[in-house]
Short mmCIF file of C-alpha atoms and ligand atoms in Angstrom, two decimals:
data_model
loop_
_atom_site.label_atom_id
_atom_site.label_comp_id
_atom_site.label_asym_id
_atom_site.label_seq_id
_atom_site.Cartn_x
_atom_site.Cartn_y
_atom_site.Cartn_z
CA UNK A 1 205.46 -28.56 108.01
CA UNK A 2 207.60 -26.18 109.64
CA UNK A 3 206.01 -23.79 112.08
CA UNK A 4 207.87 -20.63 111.64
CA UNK A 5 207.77 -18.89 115.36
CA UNK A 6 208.74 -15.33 115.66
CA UNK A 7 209.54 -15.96 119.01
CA UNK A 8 212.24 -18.22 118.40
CA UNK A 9 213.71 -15.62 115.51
CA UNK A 10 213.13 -12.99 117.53
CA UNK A 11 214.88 -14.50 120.84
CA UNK A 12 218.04 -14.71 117.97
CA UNK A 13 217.96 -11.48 116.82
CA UNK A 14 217.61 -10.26 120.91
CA UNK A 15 221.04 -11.55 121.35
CA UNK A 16 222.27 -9.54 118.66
CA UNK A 17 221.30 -6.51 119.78
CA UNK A 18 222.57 -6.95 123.12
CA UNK A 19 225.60 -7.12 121.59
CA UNK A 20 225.29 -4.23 119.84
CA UNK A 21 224.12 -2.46 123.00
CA UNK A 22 227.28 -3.35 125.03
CA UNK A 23 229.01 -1.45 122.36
CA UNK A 24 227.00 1.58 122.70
CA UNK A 25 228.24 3.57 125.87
CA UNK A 26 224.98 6.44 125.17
CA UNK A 27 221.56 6.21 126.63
CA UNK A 28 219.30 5.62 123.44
CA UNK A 29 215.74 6.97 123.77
CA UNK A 30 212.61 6.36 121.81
CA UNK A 31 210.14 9.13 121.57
CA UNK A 32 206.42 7.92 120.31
CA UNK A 33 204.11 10.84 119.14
CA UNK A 34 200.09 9.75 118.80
CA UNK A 35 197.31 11.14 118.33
CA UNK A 36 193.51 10.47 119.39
CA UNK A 37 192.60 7.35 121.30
CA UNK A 38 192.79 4.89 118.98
CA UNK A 39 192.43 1.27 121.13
CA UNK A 40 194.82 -0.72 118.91
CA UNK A 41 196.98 1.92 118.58
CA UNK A 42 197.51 1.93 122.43
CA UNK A 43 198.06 -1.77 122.24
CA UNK A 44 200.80 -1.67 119.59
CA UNK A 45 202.52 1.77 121.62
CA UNK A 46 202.72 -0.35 125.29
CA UNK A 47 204.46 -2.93 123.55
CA UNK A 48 206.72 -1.37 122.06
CA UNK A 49 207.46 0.48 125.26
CA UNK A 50 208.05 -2.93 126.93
CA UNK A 51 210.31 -3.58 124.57
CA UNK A 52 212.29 -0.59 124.85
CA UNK A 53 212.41 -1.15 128.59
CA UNK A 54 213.61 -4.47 128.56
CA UNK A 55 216.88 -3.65 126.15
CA UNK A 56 216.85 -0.28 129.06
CA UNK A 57 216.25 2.42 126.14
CA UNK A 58 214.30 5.61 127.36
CA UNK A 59 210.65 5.78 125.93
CA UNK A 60 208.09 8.78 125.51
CA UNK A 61 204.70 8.79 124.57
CA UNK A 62 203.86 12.46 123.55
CA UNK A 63 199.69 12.13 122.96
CA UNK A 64 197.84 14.96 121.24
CA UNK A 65 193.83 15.08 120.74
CA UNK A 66 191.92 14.27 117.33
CA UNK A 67 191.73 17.79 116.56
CA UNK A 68 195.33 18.76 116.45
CA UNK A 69 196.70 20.90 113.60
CA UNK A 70 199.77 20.17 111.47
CA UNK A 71 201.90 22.80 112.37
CA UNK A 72 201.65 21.78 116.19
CA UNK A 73 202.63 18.21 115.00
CA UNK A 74 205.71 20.08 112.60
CA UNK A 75 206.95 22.16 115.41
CA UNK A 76 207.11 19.18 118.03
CA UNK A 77 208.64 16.95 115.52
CA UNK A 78 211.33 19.97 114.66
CA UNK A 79 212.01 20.35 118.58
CA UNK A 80 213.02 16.18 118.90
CA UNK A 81 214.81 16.70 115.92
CA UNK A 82 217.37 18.63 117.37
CA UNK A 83 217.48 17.16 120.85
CA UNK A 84 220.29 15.18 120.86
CA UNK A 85 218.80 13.03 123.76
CA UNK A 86 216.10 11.46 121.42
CA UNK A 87 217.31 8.86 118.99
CA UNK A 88 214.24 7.59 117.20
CA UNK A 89 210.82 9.46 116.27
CA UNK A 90 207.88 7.32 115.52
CA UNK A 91 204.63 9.03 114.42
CA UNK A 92 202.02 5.97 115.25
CA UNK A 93 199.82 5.31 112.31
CA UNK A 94 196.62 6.20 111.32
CA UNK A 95 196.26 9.37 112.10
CA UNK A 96 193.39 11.46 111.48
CA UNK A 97 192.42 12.38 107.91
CA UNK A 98 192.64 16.17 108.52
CA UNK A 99 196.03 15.80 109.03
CA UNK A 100 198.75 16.02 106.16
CA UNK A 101 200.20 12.60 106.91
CA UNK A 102 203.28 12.71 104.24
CA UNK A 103 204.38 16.18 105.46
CA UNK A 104 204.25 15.39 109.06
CA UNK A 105 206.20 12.11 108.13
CA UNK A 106 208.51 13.89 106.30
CA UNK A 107 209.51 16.13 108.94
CA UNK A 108 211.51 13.46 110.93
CA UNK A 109 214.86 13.90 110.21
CA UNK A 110 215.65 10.53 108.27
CA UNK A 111 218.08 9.71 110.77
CA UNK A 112 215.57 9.71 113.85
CA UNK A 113 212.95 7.81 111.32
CA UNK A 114 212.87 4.59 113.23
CA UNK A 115 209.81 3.27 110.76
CA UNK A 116 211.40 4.31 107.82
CA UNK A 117 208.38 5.97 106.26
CA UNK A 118 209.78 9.39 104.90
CA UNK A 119 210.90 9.53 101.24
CA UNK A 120 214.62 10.04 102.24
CA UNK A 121 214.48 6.36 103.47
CA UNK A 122 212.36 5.00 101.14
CA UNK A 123 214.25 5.96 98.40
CA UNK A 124 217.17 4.80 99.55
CA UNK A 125 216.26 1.25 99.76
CA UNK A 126 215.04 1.41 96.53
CA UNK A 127 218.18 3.22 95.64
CA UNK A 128 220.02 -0.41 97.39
CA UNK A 129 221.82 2.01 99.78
CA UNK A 130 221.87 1.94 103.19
CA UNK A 131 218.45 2.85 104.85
CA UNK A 132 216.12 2.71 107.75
CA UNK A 133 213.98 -0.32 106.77
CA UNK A 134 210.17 -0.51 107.95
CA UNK A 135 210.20 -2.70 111.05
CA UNK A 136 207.81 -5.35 109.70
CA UNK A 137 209.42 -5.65 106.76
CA UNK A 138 212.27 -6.13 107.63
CA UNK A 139 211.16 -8.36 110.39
CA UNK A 140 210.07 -10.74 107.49
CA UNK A 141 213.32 -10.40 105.60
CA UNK A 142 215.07 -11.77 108.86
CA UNK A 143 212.45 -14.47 109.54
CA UNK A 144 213.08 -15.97 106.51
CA UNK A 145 216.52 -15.52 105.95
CA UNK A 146 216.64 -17.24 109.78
CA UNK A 147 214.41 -20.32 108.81
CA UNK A 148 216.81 -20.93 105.54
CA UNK A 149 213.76 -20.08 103.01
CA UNK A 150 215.82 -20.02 99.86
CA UNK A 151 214.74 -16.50 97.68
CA UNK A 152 217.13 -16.57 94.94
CA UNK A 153 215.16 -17.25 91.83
CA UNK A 154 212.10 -17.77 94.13
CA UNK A 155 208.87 -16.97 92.77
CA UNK A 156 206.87 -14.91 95.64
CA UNK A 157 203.65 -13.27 95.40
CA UNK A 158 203.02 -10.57 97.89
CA UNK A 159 199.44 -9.64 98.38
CA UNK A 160 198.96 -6.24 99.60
CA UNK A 161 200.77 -2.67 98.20
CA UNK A 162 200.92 -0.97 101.91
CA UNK A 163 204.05 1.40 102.46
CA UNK A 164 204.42 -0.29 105.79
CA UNK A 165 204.94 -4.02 104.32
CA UNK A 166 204.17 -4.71 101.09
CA UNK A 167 206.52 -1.75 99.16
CA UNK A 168 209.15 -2.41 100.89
CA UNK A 169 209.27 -5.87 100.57
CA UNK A 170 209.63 -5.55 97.01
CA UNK A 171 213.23 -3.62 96.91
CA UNK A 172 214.43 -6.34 99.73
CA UNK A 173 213.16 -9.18 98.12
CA UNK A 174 214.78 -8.55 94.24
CA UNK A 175 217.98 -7.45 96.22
CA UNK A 176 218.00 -11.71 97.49
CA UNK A 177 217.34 -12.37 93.36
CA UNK A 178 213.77 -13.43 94.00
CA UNK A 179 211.04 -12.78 91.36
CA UNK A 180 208.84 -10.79 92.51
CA UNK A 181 204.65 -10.32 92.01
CA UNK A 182 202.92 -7.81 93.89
CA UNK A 183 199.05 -8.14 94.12
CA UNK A 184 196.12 -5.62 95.26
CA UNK A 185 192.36 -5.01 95.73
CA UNK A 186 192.51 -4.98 91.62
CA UNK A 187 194.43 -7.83 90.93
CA UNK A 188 192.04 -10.16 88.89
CA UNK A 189 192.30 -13.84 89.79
CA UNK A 190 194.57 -13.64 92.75
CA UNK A 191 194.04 -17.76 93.45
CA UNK A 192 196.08 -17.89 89.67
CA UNK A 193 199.00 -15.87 90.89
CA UNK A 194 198.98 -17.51 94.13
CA UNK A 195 199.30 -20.84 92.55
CA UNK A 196 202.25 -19.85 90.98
CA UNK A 197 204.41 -18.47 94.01
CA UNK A 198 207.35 -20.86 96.03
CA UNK A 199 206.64 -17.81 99.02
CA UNK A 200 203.29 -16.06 99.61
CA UNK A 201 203.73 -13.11 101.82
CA UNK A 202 199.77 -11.88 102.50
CA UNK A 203 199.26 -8.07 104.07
CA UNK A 204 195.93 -7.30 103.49
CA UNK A 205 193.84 -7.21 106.68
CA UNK A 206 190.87 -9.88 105.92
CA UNK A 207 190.36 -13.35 108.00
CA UNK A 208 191.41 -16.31 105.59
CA UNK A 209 191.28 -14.35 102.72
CA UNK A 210 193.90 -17.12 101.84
CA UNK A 211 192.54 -20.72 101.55
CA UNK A 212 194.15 -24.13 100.98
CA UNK A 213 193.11 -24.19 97.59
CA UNK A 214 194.83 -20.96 96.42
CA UNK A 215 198.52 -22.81 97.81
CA UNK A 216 201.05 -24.71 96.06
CA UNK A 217 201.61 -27.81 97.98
CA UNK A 218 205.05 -27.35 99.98
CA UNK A 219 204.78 -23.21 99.45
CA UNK A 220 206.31 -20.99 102.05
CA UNK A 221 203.43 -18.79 104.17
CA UNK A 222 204.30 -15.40 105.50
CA UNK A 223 200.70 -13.95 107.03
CA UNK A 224 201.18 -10.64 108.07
CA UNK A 225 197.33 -9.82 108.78
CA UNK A 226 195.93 -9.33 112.28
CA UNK A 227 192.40 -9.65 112.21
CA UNK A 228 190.71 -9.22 115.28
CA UNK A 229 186.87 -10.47 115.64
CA UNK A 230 185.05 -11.13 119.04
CA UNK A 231 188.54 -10.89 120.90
CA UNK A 232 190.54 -13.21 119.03
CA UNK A 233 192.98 -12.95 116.32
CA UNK A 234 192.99 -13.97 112.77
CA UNK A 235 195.47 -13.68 110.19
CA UNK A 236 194.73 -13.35 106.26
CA UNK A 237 195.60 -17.34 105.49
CA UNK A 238 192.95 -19.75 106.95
CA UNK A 239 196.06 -21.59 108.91
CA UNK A 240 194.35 -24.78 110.47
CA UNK A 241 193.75 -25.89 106.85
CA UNK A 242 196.79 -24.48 104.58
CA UNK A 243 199.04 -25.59 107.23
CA UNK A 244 199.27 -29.59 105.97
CA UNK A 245 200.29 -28.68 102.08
CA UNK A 246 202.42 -25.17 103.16
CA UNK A 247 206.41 -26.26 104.03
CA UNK A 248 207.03 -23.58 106.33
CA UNK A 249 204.07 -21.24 107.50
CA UNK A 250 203.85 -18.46 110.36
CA UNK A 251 201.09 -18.26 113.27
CA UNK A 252 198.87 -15.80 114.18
CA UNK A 253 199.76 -14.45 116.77
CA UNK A 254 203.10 -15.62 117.09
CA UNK A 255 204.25 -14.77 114.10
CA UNK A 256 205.43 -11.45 112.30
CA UNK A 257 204.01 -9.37 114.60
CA UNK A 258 206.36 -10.02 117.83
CA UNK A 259 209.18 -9.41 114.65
CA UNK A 260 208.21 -6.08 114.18
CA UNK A 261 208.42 -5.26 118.03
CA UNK A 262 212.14 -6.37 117.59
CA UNK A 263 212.96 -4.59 114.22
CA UNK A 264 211.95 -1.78 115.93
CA UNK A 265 214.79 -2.15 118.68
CA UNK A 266 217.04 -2.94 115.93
CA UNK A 267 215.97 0.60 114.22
CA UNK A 268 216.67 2.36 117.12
CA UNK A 269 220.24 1.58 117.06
CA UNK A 270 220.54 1.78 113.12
CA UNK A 271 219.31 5.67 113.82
CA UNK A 272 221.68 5.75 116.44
CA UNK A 273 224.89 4.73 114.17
CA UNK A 274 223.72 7.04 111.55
CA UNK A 275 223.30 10.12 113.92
CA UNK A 276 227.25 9.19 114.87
P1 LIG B 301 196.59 -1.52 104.29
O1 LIG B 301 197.41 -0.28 104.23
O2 LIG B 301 195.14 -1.44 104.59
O3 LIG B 301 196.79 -2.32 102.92
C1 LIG B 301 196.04 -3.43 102.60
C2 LIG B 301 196.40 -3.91 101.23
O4 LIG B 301 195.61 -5.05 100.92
C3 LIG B 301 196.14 -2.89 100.12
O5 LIG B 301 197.25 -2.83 99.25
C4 LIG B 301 194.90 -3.43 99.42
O6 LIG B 301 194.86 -3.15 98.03
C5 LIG B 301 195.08 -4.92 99.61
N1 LIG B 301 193.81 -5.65 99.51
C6 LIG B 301 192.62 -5.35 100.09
N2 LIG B 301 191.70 -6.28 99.77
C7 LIG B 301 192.31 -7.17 98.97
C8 LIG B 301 191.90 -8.36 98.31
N3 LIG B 301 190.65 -8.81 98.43
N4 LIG B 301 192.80 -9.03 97.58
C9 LIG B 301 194.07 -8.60 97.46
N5 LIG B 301 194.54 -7.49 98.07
C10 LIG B 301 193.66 -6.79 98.81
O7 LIG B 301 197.16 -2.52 105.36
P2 LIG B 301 198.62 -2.78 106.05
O8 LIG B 301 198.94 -1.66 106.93
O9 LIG B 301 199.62 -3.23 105.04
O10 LIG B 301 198.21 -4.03 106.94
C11 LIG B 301 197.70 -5.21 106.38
C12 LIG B 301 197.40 -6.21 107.48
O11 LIG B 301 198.60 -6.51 108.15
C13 LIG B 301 196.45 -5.68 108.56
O12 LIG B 301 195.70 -6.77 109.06
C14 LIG B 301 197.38 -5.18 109.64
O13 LIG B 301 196.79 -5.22 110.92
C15 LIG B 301 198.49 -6.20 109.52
N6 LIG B 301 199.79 -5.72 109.97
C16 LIG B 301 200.46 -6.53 110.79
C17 LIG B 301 201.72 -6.19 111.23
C18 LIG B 301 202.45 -7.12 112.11
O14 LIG B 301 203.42 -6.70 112.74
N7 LIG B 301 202.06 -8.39 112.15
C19 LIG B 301 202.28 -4.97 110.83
C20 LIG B 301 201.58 -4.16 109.93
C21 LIG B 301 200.33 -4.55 109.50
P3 LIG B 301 194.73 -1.64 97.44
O15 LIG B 301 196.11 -1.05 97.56
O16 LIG B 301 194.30 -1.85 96.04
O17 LIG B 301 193.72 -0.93 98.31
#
């Protein structure tokens, strides 16, 4: 079995990006917005702010209370637009149900949208042209594309329909020729479909939802899920057991999640080329 550490991918794709960087004379900045005090939500927002500071790209975290309206969102949103100072806009997710979530989205000019959530950019990648590409997708695309996990004519199963991983996994998957099954809360027999995949890529959100006997012996195991219960963290696939028949399988944590940290980097400087 092959441990699949987004570390180790991630530390690759680093030195990318500083190369890109030493071609980029400008000062990129990063511009968060969030809303409410939502604990994980701070979690995920510092860490992306480390990583912006160690590649030295400006960071702002605008914070507005629960009860915020949608036009104070729209106007601040309008206002980064058209500073040319701020490269990338990220709106961090959830936000509260009051809120119109799809029209505040789609305010960021597609250009600033590092996450790649408004319709311009999602309908580009499922156009095949060239887009802003959710960070944790297409943190997975570059895992296994780094650990050699063949796709072309590959049978994988994704389990979960989320716009932030599982959609967008579908247009990047079928562009690499892999077959491609998408499963949901209404999927009947997932264990079936499982049993038929070379890759299972699981986005759900529920602690070994996954078991060893719902795996193909020498399968490839993305686990996307953070699951956190009495301060630790769980993924979706019970690891300590699917681990001996999966060939390649990722940790939680360890895994996809310190890849989305770097996609993000890598977004920032996609928005930047496109703003050029
Ligand atoms: P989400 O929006 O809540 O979507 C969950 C998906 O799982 C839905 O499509 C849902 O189906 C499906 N689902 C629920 N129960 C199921 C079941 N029993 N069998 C099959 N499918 C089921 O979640 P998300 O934002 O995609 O996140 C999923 C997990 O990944 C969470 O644990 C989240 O914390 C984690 N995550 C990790 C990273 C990272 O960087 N590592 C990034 C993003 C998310 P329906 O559509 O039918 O409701």
């Amino acid at each position: 079995m092959i441990l699949m550490s987004g570390k180790d991918c991630s530390n690759y794709i680093k030195e990318e990006i500083k190369k890109e960087l030493n071609n980029i004379n400008n000062k990129l900045k990063l511009v968060v917005i969030r809303v409410g005090e939502d604990a994980a939500s701070k979690v995920y927002i510092n860490s992306k702010k480390k990583a912006c500071e160690s590649f030295n790209i400006d960071f702002e975290e605008i914070v507005y209370p629960d009860n915020i309206t949608d036009d104070i969102l729209i106007n601040k949103i309008n206002e980064l637009n058209n500073d040319t100072k701020v490269t990338g806009i990220l709106l961090q997710l959830p936000i509260p149900n009051h809120l119109n979530k799809d029209k505040i989205i789609n305010t960021i000019d597609y250009k600033k949208d590092v996450d790649g959530l408004t319709t311009i950019n999602i309908g580009k990648l499922n156009n095949n042209e060239k887009s802003i590409i959710p960070c944790t997708a297409l943190g997975i695309i570059n895992m296994l594309k780094y650990y050699e996990v063949n796709l072309e004519g590959s049978n994988v199963v994704i389990v979960g329909r989320s716009n932030l991983v599982g959609k967008p996994l579908i247009p990047l998957l079928l562009k690499n020729n892999a077959t491609v099954t998408v499963c949901h809360s209404k999927t009947k027999d997932l264990k079936s479909h499982l049993l038929n995949a070379d890759i299972i890529i699981c986005a759900v959100g529920k602690k070994h939802l996954i078991t060893k006997d719902m795996v193909n012996s020498g399968a490839v195991i993305i686990d996307v899920g953070i699951n956190r219960i009495d301060g630790k963290l769980y993924g979706d696939v019970d690891f300590d057991n699917v681990k001996d028949i999966a060939s390649k399988i990722t940790p939680v944590p360890g895994g996809v999640g310190v890849m989305t940290v770097t996609s993000l980097i890598s977004n920032i400087i996609e928005c930047y080329k496109l703003q050029m």
